[in-house]
Short mmCIF file of C-alpha atoms in Angstrom, two decimals:
data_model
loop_
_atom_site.label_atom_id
_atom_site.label_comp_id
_atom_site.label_asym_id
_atom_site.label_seq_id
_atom_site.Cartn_x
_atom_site.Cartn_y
_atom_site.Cartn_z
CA UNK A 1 51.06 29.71 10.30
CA UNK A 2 49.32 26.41 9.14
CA UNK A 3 46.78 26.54 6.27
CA UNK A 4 43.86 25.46 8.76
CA UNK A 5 44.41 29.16 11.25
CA UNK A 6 45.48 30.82 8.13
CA UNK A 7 42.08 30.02 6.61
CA UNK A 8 39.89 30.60 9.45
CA UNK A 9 41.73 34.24 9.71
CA UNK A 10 40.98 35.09 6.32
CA UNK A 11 37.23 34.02 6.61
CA UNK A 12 36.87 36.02 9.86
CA UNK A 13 38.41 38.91 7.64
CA UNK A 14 36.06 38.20 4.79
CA UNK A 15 32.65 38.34 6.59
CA UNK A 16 33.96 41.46 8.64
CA UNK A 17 33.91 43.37 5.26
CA UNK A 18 29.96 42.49 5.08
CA UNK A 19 29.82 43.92 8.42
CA UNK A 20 31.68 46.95 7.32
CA UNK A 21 29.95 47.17 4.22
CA UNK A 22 26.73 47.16 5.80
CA UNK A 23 27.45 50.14 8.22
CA UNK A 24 29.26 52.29 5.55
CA UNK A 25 25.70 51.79 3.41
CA UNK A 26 24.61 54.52 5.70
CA UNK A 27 27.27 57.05 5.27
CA UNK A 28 27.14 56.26 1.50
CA UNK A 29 23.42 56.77 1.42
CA UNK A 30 23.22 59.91 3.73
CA UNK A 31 26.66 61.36 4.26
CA UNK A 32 28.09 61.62 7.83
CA UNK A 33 25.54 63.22 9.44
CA UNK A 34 22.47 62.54 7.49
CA UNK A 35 21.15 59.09 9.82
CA UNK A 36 21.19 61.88 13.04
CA UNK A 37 18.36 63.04 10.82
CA UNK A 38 16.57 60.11 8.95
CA UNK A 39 13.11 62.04 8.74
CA UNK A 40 14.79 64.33 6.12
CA UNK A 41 14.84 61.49 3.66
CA UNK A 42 12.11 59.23 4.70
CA UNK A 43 9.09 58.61 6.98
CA UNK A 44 8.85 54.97 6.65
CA UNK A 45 9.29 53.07 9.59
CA UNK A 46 10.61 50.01 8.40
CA UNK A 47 13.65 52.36 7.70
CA UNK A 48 13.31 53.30 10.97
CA UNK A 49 13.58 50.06 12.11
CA UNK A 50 16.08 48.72 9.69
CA UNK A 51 18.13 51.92 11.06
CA UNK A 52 18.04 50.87 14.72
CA UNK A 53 19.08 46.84 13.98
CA UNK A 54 22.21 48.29 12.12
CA UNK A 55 22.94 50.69 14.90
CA UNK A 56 22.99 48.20 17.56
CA UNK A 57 24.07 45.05 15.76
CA UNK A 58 26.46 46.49 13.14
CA UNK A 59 27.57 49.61 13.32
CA UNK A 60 30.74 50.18 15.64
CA UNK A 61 31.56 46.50 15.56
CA UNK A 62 33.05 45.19 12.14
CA UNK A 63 35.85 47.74 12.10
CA UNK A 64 37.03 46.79 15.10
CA UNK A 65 37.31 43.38 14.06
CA UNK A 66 39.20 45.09 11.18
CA UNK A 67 41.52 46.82 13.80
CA UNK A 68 42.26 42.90 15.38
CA UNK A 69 42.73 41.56 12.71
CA UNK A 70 45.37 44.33 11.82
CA UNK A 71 47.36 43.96 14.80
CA UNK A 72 47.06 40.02 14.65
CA UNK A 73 48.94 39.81 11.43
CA UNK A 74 51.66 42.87 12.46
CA UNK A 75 52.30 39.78 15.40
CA UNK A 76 52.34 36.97 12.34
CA UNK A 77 54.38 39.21 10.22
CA UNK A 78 57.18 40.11 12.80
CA UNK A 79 57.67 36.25 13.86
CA UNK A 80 58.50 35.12 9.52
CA UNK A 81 60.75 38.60 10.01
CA UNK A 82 62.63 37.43 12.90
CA UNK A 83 62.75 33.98 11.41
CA UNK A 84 64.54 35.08 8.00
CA UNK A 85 66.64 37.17 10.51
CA UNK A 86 65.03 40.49 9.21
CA UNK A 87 64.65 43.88 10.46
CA UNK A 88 61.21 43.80 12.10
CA UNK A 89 60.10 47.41 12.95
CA UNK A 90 61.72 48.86 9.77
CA UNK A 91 59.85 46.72 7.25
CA UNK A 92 56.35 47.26 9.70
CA UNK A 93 57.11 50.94 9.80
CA UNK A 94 57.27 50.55 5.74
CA UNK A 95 54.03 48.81 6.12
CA UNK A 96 52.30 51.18 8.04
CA UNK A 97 53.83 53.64 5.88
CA UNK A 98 52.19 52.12 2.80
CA UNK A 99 48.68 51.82 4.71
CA UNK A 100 48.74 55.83 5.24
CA UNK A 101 49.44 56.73 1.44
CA UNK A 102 46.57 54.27 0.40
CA UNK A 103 44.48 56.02 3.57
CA UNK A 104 44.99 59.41 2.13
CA UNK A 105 44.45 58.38 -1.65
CA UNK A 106 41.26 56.95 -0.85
CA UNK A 107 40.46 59.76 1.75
CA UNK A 108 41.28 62.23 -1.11
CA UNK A 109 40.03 61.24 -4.38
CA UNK A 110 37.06 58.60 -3.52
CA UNK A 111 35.30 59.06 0.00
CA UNK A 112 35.58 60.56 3.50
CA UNK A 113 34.79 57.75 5.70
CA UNK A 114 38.56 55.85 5.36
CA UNK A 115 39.93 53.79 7.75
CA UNK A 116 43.03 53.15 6.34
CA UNK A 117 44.66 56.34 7.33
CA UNK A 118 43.84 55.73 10.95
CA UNK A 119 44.93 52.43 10.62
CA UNK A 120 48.62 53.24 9.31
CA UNK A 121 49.37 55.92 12.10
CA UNK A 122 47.78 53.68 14.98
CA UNK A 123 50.40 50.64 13.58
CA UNK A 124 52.90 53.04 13.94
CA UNK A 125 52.12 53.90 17.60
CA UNK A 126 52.25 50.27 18.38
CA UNK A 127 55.32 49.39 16.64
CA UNK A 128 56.13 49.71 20.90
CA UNK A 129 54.68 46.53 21.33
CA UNK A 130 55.47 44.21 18.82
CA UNK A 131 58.34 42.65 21.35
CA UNK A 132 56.46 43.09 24.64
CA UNK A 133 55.53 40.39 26.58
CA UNK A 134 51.56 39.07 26.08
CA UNK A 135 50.84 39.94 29.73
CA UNK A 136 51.83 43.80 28.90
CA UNK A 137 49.64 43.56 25.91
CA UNK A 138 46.87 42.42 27.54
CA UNK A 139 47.41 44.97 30.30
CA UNK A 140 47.82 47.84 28.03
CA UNK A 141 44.62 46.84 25.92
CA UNK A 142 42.38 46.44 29.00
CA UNK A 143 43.82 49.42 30.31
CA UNK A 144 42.94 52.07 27.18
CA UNK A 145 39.56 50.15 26.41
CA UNK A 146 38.53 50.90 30.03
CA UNK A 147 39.92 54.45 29.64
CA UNK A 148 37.69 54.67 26.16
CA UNK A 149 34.75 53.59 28.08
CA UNK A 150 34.80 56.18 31.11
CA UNK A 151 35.58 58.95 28.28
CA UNK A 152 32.43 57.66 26.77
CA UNK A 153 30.40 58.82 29.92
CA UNK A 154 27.12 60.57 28.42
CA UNK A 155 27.98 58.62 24.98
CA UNK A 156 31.12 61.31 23.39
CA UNK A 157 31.89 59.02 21.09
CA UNK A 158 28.16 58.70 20.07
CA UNK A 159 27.75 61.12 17.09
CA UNK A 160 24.20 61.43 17.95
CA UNK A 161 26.05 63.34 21.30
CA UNK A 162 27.22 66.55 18.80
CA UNK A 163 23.65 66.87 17.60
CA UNK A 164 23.26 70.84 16.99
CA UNK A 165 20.83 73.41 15.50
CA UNK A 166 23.34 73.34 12.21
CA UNK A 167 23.02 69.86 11.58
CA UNK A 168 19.33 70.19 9.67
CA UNK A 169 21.10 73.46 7.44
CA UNK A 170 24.11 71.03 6.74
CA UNK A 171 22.27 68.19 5.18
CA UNK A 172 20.05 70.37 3.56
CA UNK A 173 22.47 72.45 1.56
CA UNK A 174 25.05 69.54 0.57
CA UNK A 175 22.20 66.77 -0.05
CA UNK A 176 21.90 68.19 -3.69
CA UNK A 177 25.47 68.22 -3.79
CA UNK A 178 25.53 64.86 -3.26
CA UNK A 179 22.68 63.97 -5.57
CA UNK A 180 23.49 66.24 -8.75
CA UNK A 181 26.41 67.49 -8.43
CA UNK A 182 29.62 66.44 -10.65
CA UNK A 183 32.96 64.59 -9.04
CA UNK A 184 34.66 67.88 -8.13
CA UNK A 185 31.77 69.53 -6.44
CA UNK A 186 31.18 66.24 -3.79
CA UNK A 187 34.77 66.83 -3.23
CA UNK A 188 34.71 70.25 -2.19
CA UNK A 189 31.76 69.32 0.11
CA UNK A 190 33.80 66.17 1.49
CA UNK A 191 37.07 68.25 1.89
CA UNK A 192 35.32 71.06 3.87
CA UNK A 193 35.83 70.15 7.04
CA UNK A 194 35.00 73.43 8.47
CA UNK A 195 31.62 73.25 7.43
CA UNK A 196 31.20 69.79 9.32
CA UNK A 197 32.48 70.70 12.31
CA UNK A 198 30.29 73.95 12.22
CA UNK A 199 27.46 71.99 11.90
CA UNK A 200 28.12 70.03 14.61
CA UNK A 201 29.19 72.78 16.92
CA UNK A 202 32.98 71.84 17.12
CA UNK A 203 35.28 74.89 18.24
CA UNK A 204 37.23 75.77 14.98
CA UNK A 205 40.43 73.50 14.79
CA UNK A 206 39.57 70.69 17.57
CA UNK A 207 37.64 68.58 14.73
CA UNK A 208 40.56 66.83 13.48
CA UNK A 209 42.21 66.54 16.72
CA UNK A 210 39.13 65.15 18.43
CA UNK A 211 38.26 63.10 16.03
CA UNK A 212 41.93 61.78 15.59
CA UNK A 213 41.77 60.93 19.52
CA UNK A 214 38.99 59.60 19.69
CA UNK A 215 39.39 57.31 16.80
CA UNK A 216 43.30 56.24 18.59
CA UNK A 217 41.04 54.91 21.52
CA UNK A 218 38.21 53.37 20.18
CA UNK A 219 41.14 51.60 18.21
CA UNK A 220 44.13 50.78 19.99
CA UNK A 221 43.13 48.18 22.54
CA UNK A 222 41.57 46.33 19.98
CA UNK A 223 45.02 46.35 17.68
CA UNK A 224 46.34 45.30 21.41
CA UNK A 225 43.87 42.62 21.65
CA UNK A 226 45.09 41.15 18.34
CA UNK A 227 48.86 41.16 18.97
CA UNK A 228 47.88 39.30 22.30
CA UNK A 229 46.03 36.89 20.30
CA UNK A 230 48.40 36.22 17.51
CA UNK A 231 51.07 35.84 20.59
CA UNK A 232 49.01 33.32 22.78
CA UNK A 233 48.17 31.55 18.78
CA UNK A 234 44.72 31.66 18.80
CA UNK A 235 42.99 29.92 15.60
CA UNK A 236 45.45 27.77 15.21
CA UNK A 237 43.82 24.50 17.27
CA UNK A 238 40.31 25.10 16.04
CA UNK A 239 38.97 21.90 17.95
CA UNK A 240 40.52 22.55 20.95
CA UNK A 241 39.50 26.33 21.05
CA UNK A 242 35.50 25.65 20.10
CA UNK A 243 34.51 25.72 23.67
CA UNK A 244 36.34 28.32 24.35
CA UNK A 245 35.42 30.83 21.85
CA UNK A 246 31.79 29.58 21.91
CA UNK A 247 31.76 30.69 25.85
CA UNK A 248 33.52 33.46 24.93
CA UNK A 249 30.91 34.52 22.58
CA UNK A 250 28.42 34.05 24.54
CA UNK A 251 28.90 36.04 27.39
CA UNK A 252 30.90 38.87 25.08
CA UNK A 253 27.72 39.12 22.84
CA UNK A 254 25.01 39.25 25.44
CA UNK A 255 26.76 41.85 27.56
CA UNK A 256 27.77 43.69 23.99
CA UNK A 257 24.14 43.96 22.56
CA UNK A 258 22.92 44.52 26.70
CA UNK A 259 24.81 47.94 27.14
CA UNK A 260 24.28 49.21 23.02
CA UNK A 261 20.15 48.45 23.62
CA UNK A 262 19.80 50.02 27.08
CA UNK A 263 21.66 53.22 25.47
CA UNK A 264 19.16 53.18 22.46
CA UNK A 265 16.83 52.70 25.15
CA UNK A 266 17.87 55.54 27.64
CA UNK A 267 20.26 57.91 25.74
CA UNK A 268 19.51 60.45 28.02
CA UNK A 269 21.73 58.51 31.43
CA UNK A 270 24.86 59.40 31.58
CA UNK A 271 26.18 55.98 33.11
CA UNK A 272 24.79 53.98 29.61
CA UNK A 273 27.37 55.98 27.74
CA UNK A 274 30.07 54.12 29.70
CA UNK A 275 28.29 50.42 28.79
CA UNK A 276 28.26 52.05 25.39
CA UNK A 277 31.75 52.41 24.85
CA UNK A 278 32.25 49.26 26.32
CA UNK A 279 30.14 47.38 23.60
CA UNK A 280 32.76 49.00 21.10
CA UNK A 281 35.33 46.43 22.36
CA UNK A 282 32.96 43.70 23.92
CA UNK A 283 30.47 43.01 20.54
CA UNK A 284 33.53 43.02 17.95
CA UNK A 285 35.22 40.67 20.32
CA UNK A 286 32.10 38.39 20.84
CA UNK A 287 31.43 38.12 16.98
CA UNK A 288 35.12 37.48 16.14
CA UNK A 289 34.53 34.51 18.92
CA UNK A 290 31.40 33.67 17.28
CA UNK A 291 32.77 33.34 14.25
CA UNK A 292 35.83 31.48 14.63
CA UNK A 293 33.26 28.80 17.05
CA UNK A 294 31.08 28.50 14.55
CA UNK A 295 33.49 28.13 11.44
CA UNK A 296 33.18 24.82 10.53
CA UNK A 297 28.93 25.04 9.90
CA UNK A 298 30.24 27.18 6.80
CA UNK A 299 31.53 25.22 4.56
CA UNK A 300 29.61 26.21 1.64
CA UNK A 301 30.83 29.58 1.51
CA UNK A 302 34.06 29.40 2.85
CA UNK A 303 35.98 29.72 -0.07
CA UNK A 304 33.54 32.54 -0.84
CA UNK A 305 34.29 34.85 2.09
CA UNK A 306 38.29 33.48 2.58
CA UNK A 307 38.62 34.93 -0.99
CA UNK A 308 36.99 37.93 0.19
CA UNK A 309 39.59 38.03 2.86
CA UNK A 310 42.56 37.58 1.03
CA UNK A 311 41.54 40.25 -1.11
CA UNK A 312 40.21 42.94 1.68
CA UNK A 313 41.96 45.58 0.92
CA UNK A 314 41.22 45.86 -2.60
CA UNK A 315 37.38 44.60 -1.41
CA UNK A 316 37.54 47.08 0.76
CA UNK A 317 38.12 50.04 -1.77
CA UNK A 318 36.27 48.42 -4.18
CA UNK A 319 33.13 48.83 -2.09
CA UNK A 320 34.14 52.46 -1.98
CA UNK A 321 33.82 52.70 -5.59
CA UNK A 322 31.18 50.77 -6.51
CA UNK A 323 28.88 52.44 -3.89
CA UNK A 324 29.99 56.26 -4.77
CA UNK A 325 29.16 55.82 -8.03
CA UNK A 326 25.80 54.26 -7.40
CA UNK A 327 24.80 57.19 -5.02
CA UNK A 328 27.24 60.05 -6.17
CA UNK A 329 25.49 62.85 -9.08
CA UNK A 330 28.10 61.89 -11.02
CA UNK A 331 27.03 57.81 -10.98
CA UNK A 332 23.41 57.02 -10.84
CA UNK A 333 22.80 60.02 -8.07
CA UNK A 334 20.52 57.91 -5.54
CA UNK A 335 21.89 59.72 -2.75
CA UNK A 336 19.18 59.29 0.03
CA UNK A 337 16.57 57.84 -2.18
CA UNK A 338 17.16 54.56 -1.80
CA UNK A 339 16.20 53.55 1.57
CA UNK A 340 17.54 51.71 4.81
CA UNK A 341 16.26 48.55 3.88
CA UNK A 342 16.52 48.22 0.68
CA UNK A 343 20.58 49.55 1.22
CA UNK A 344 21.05 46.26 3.24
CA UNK A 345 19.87 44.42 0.94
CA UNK A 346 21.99 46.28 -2.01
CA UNK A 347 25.14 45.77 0.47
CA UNK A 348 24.16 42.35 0.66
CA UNK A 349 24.01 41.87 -3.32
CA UNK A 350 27.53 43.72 -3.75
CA UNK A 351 29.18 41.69 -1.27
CA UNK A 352 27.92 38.26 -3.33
CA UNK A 353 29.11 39.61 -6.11
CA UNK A 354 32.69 40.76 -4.40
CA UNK A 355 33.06 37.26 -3.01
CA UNK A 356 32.32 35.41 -6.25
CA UNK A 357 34.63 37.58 -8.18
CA UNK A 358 36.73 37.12 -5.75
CA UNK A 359 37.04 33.78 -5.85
CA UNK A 360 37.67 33.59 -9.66
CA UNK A 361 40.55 35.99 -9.48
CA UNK A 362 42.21 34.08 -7.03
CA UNK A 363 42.08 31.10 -9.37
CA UNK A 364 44.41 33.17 -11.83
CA UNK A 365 45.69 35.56 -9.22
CA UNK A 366 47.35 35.23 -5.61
CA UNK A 367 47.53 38.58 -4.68
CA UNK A 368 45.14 41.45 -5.20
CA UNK A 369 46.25 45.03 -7.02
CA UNK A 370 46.23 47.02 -4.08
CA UNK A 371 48.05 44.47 -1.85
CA UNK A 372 50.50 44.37 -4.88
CA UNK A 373 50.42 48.58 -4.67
CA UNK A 374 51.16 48.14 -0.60
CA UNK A 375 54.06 45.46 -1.57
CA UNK A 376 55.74 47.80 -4.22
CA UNK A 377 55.45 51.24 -1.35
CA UNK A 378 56.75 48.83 1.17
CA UNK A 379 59.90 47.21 -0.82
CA UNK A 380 60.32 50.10 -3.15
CA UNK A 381 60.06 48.20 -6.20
CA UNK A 382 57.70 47.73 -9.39
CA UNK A 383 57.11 44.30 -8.73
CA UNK A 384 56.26 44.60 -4.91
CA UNK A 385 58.80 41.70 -4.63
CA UNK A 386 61.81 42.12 -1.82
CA UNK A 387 65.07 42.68 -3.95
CA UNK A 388 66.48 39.57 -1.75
CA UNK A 389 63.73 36.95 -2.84
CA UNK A 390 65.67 34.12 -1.28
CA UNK A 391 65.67 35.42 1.96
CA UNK A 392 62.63 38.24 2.16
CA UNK A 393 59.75 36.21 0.71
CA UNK A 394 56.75 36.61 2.77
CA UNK A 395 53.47 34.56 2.17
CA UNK A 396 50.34 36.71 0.91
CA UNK A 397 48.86 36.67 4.15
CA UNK A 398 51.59 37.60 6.11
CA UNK A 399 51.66 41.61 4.06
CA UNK A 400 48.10 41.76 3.33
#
């Protein structure tokens, strides 16, 4: 890849970790359930208006872009195998490998909302398509989103959809929890699965199964989507591809933001849960587009957010930590005290932090400690270096 795509890549990867960032606030501030039920924590309706822009024009649609960019670089990453003459699928089942260990560690010991986990088993599942043709990917990925979107007929894969009478008894009893109590005691609520899917009326031992299926569609076409855009190059002729990904955007966006506000609007029709589950592939689409046409008008924080980038999986657990120990009883405890608004504008303040930091590692640094930790599970070594350096050196990008 040339430094120009390979830039552009890793600043469409850096500001999709704001995006994330800014939707995980919730779950960080309220738990999984607790936004179903904002008037528990506060009356104020800036919140509630705060609440409703992240709903439509965040939530749902950075990790996504996260999934993309995922299967993007398993496309980059198999072409400098084949090129060193290397087994492909082994050293991306490794990889995936690696991703699900990291999943489950930060699953585990730091927070429930990971997306690591999924990520590993869904790169397995694909491993099908790393040598398919780009009009099979393209197929397949139009094929499940569509799928995704009829399942989301009367919004499914809208939590607001589960709402039960044991939601209200739920947040009530672990909100202390979360506020007072010490590390192991938020783990035992975050581990008890049972009592989540009670309080959302699941039948006993469909939560993790539902959830797991529903998280392989929402996710898959949009993995798809990336290996069909690292095969047909995209971002690698930025001038030539402008127009293209600003008319892209434009139509992707509109029709994104259309079908999300007309099911804020009418949650109640059936039919908007469809255009609902196709804004979860339509917006993530349109603001990777928007992004990528708009790239150049950032060039004083580029190397801000393509630090980010290069760094997003540490980022990305680092924003796990910082952010449980801020609201956590055993950090600062602000669990639901803080606010809507005022948690998008402490997401926004982490982030510039992140990104500055960021950038001064990478002045001493060219690869973050948990990409190291993901080299050393995927070659098996203590200096996540291949054993053949000659002939197995792969760029930073290209594993991270």
């Amino acid at each position: 890849m040339n430094q120009q795509r390979n830039h552009m890549v890793d600043g469409i990867r850096g500001l999709c970790l704001l995006g994330i960032l800014l939707a995980n606030m919730l779950i960080f501030q309220y738990g999984l359930l607790g936004t179903m039920k904002l008037e528990l924590f506060t009356d104020s309706k800036i919140d509630a208006a705060a609440l409703w822009i992240v709903q439509v024009f965040i939530e749902g649609s950075f990790m996504p872009i996260f999934a993309f960019l995922f299967g993007y670089g398993m496309i980059k990453l198999s072409e400098s195998l084949d090129r060193r003459g290397l087994r492909v699928k082994w050293t991306l089942t490794r990889r995936a490998f690696g991703l699900i260990v990291l999943g489950f560690l930060h699953s585990y010991f730091i927070w429930e909302g990971d997306i690591l986990l999924t990520y590993g088993f869904t790169c397995l599942a694909l491993l099908f398509f790393v040598r398919r043709k780009r009009k099979t990917v393209i197929i397949w990925g139009i094929s499940i989103a569509c799928l995704a979107a009829i399942m989301s007929y009367g919004s499914l894969n809208d939590l607001s959809a589960l709402e039960s009478d044991g939601i209200v008894p739920y947040i009530e009893k672990t909100t202390p929890i979360y506020q007072d109590g010490s590390y192991s005691d938020i783990q035992g609520v975050r581990q008890d699965e049972e009592a989540l899917m009670k309080a959302m009326d699941i039948p006993e031992g469909l939560g993790t199964l539902l959830i797991t299926l529903i998280s392989l569609v929402l996710y898959i076409p949009m993995f798809l989507f990336g290996m069909y855009a690292a095969k047909r190059n995209w971002f690698s002729k930025q001038h030539g591809e402008r127009l293209f990904f600003a008319k892209a955007a434009s139509l992707l966006v509109t029709f994104g933001l259309l079908f999300k506000i007309l099911h804020q609007l009418m949650p109640d029709q059936g039919w908007t849960g469809i255009g609902y589950g196709l804004s979860n592939f339509l917006l993530p689409l349109g603001y990777i587009f928007l992004i990528a046409a708009c790239y150049q008008l950032l060039s004083l924080i580029r190397p801000f957010i393509e630090a980010v980038g290069k760094l997003s999986l540490s980022n990305y657990l680092l924003q796990s930590i910082i952010c449980t120990t801020i609201f956590y009883g055993y950090g600062l405890g602000f669990f639901g005290q803080l606010g809507v608004l005022n948690g998008i504008f402490l997401a926004i303040g982490i982030y510039t932090i992140l990104a500055y930091l960021s950038y001064l590692y990478l002045k001493k640094w060219t690869i973050g400690p948990a990409e190291h930790l993901l080299r050393m599970i995927v070659y098996v070594t203590w200096t996540g270096k291949p054993r053949n350096k000659r002939t197995e050196s792969l760029s930073n990008k290209e594993i991270s």
